[in-house]
PDB file of C-alpha atoms in Angstrom:
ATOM      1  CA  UNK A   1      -2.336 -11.507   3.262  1.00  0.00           C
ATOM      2  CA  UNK A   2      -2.859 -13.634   6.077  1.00  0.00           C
ATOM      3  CA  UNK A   3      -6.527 -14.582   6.600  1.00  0.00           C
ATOM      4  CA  UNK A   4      -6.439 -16.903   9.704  1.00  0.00           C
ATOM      5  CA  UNK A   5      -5.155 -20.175  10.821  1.00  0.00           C
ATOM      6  CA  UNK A   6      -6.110 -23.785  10.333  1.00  0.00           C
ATOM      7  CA  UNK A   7      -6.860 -25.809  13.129  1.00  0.00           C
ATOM      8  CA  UNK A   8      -3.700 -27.905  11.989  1.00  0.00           C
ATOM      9  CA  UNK A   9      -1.390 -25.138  12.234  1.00  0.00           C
ATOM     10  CA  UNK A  10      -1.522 -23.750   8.686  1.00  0.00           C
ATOM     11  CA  UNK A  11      -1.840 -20.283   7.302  1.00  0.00           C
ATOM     12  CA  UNK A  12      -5.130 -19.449   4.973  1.00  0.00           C
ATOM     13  CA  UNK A  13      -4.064 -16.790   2.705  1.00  0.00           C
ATOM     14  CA  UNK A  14      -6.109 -14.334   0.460  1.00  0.00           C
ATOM     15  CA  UNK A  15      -4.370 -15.928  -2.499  1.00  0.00           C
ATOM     16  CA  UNK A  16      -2.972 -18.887  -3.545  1.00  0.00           C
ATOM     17  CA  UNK A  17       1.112 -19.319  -2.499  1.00  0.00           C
ATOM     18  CA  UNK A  18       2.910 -21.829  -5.233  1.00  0.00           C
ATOM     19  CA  UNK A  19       5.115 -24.338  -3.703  1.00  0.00           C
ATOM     20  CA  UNK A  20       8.662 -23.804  -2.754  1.00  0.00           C
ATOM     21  CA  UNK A  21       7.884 -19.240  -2.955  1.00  0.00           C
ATOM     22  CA  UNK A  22       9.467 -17.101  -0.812  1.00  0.00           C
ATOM     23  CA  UNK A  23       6.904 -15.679   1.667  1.00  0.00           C
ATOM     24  CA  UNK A  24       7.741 -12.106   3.630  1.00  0.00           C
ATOM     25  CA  UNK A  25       4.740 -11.217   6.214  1.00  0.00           C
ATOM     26  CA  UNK A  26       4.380  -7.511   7.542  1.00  0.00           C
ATOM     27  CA  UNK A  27       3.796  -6.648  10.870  1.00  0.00           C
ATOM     28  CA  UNK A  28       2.691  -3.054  11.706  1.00  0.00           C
ATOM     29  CA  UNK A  29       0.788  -0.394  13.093  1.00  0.00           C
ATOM     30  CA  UNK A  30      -1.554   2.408  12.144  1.00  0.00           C
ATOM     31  CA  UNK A  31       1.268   4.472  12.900  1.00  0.00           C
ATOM     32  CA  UNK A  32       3.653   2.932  10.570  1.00  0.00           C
ATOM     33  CA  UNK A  33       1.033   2.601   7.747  1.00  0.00           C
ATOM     34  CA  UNK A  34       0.226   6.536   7.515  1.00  0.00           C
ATOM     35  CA  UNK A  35       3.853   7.167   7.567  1.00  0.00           C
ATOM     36  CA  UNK A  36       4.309   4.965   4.672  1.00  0.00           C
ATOM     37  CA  UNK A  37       1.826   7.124   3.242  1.00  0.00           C
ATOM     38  CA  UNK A  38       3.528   9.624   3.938  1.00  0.00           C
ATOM     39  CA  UNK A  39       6.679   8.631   2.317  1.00  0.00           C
ATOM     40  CA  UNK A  40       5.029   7.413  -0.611  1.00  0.00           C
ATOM     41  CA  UNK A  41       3.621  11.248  -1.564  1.00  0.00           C
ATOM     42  CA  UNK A  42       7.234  12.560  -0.730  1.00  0.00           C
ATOM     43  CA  UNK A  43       9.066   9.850  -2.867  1.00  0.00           C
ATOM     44  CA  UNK A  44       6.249  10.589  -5.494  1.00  0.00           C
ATOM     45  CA  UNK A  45       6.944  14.616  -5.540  1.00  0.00           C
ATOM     46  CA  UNK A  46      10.768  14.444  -5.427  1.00  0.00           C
ATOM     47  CA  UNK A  47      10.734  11.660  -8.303  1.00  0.00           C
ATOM     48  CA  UNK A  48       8.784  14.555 -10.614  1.00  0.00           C
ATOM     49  CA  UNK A  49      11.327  16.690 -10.056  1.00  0.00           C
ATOM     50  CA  UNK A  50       8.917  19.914  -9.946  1.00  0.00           C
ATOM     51  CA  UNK A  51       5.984  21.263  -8.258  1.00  0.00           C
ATOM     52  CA  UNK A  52       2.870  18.759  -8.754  1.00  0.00           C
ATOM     53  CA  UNK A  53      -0.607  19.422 -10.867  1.00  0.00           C
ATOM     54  CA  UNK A  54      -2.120  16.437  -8.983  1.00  0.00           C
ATOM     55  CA  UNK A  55      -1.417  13.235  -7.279  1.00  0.00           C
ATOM     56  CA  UNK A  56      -3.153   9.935  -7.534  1.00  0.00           C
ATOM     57  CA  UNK A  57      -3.070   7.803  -4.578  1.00  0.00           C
ATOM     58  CA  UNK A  58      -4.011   4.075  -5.035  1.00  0.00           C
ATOM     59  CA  UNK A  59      -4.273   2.391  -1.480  1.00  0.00           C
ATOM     60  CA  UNK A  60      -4.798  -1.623  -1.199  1.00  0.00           C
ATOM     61  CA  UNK A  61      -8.106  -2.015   0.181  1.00  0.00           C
ATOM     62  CA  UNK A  62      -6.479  -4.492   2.777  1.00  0.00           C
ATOM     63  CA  UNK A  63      -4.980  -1.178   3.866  1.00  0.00           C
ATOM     64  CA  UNK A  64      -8.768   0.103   4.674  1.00  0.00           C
ATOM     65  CA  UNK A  65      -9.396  -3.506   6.683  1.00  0.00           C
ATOM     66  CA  UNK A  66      -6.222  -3.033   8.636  1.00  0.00           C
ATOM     67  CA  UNK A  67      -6.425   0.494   9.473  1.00  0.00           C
ATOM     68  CA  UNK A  68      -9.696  -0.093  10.404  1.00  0.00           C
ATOM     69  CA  UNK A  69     -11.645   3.080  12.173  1.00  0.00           C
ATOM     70  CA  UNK A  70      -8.217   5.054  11.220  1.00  0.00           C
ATOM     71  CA  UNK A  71      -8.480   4.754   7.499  1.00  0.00           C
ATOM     72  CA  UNK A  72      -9.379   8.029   7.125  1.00  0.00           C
ATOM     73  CA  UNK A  73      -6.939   9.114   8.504  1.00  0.00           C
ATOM     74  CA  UNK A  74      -4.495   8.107   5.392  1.00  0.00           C
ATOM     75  CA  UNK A  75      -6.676  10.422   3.433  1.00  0.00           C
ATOM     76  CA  UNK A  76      -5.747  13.180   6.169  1.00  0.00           C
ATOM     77  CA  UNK A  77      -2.172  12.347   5.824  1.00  0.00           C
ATOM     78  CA  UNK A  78      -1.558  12.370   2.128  1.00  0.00           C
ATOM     79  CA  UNK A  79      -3.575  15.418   2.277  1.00  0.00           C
ATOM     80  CA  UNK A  80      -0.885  17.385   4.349  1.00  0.00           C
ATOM     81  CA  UNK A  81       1.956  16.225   2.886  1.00  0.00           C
ATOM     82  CA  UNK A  82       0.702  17.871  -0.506  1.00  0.00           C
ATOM     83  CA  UNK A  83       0.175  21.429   1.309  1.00  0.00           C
ATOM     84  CA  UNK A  84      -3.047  22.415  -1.033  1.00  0.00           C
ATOM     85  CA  UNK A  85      -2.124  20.232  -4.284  1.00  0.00           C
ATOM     86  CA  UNK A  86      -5.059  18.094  -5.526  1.00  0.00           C
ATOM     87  CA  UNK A  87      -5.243  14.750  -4.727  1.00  0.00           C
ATOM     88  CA  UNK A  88      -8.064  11.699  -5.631  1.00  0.00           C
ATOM     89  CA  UNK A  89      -7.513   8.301  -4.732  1.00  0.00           C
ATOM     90  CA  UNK A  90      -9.164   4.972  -4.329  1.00  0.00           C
ATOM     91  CA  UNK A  91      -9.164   1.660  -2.337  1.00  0.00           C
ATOM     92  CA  UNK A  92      -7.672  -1.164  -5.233  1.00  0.00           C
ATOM     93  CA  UNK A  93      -7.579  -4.756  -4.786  1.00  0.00           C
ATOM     94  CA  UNK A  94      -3.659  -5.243  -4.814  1.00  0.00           C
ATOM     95  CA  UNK A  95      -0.835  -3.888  -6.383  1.00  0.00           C
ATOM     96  CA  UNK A  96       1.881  -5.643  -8.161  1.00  0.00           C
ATOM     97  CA  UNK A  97       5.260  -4.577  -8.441  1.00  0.00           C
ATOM     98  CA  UNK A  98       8.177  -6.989  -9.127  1.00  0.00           C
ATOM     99  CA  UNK A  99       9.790  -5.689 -11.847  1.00  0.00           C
ATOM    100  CA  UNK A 100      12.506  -8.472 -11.959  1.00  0.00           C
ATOM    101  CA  UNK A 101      12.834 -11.867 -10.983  1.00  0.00           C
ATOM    102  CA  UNK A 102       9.422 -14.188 -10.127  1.00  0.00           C
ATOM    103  CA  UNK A 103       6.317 -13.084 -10.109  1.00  0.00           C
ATOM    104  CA  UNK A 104       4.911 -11.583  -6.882  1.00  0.00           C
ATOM    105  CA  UNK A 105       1.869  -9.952  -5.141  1.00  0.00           C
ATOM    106  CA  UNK A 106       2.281  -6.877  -2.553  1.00  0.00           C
ATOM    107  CA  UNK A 107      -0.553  -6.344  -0.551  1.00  0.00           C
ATOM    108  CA  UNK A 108      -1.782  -3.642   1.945  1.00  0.00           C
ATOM    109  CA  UNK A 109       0.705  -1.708   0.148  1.00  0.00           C
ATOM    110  CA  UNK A 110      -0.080   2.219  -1.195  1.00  0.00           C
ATOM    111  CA  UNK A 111       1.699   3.638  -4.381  1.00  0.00           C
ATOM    112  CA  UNK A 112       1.757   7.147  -5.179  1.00  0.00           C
ATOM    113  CA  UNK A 113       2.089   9.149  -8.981  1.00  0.00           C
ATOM    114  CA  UNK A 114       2.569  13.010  -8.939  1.00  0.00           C
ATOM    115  CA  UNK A 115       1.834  14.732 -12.004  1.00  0.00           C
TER     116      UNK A 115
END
C-alpha cells in the first residue's frame, strides 16, 4: 500500500518492493470496496455449492483505514448478502494469495469462506 511520497518523487510503501517487481496500485471508492464485499460472500456461497452454516469474513485492516467512518458499513453489507446466516469476521494484517508464479502481497483486499 501506498503510504505517501518522498520529497524526491518516490513512493513509501507499507512493505518493502524488490527490485525489478511488477507493481499494480488500486484506486477506489467506498462504493466499490463494499461491493467487493459483496461479491466476495456471493462467490463464497456459490463455490459451496449449498446453503451455508457460517461464513468467515477476513477484511485487510487497510480496508478499515480506507473506508474510514464507512467501515462499518462492510459489516452491514456482508450481513445482507447472507439473509440471516451467521457470520464473524476480523480486521487481518494482509492477505496473500498468489498461488503461481512470484511471490506477492494483496492488500486492502477481503476474502470470504462459507461453510
Amino acid at each position: 500500500m501506498v503510504q505517501g511520497a518522498t520529497d524526491d518523487g518516490g513512493l513509501e510503501m507499507f512493505s518493502y518492493v524488490h527490485d525489478q517487481s511488477i507493481v499494480r496500485l488500486m484506486g477506489t471508492d467506498a462504493t466499490a470496496m463494499l461491493d467487493g464485499a459483496r461479491t466476495a460472500v456471493r462467490r463464497a456461497v456459490e463455490r459451496l455449492g449449498g446453503e451455508p452454516r457460517a461464513v468467515l469474513v477476513f477484511s485487510c485492516a487497510a480496508r478499515a483505514a480506507l473506508l474510514g467512518e464507512e467501515a462499518p458499513a462492510e459489516a452491514t453489507a456482508v450481513s445482507d448478502e447472507l439473509e440471516g446466516v451467521d457470520a464473524v469476521g476480523w480486521f487481518t494484517s494482509g492477505e496473500y494469495a498468489l498461488t503461481t508464479g512470484a511471490t506477492g502481497f494483496h492488500n486492502a483486499t477481503v476474502a470470504v469462506l462459507a461453510l
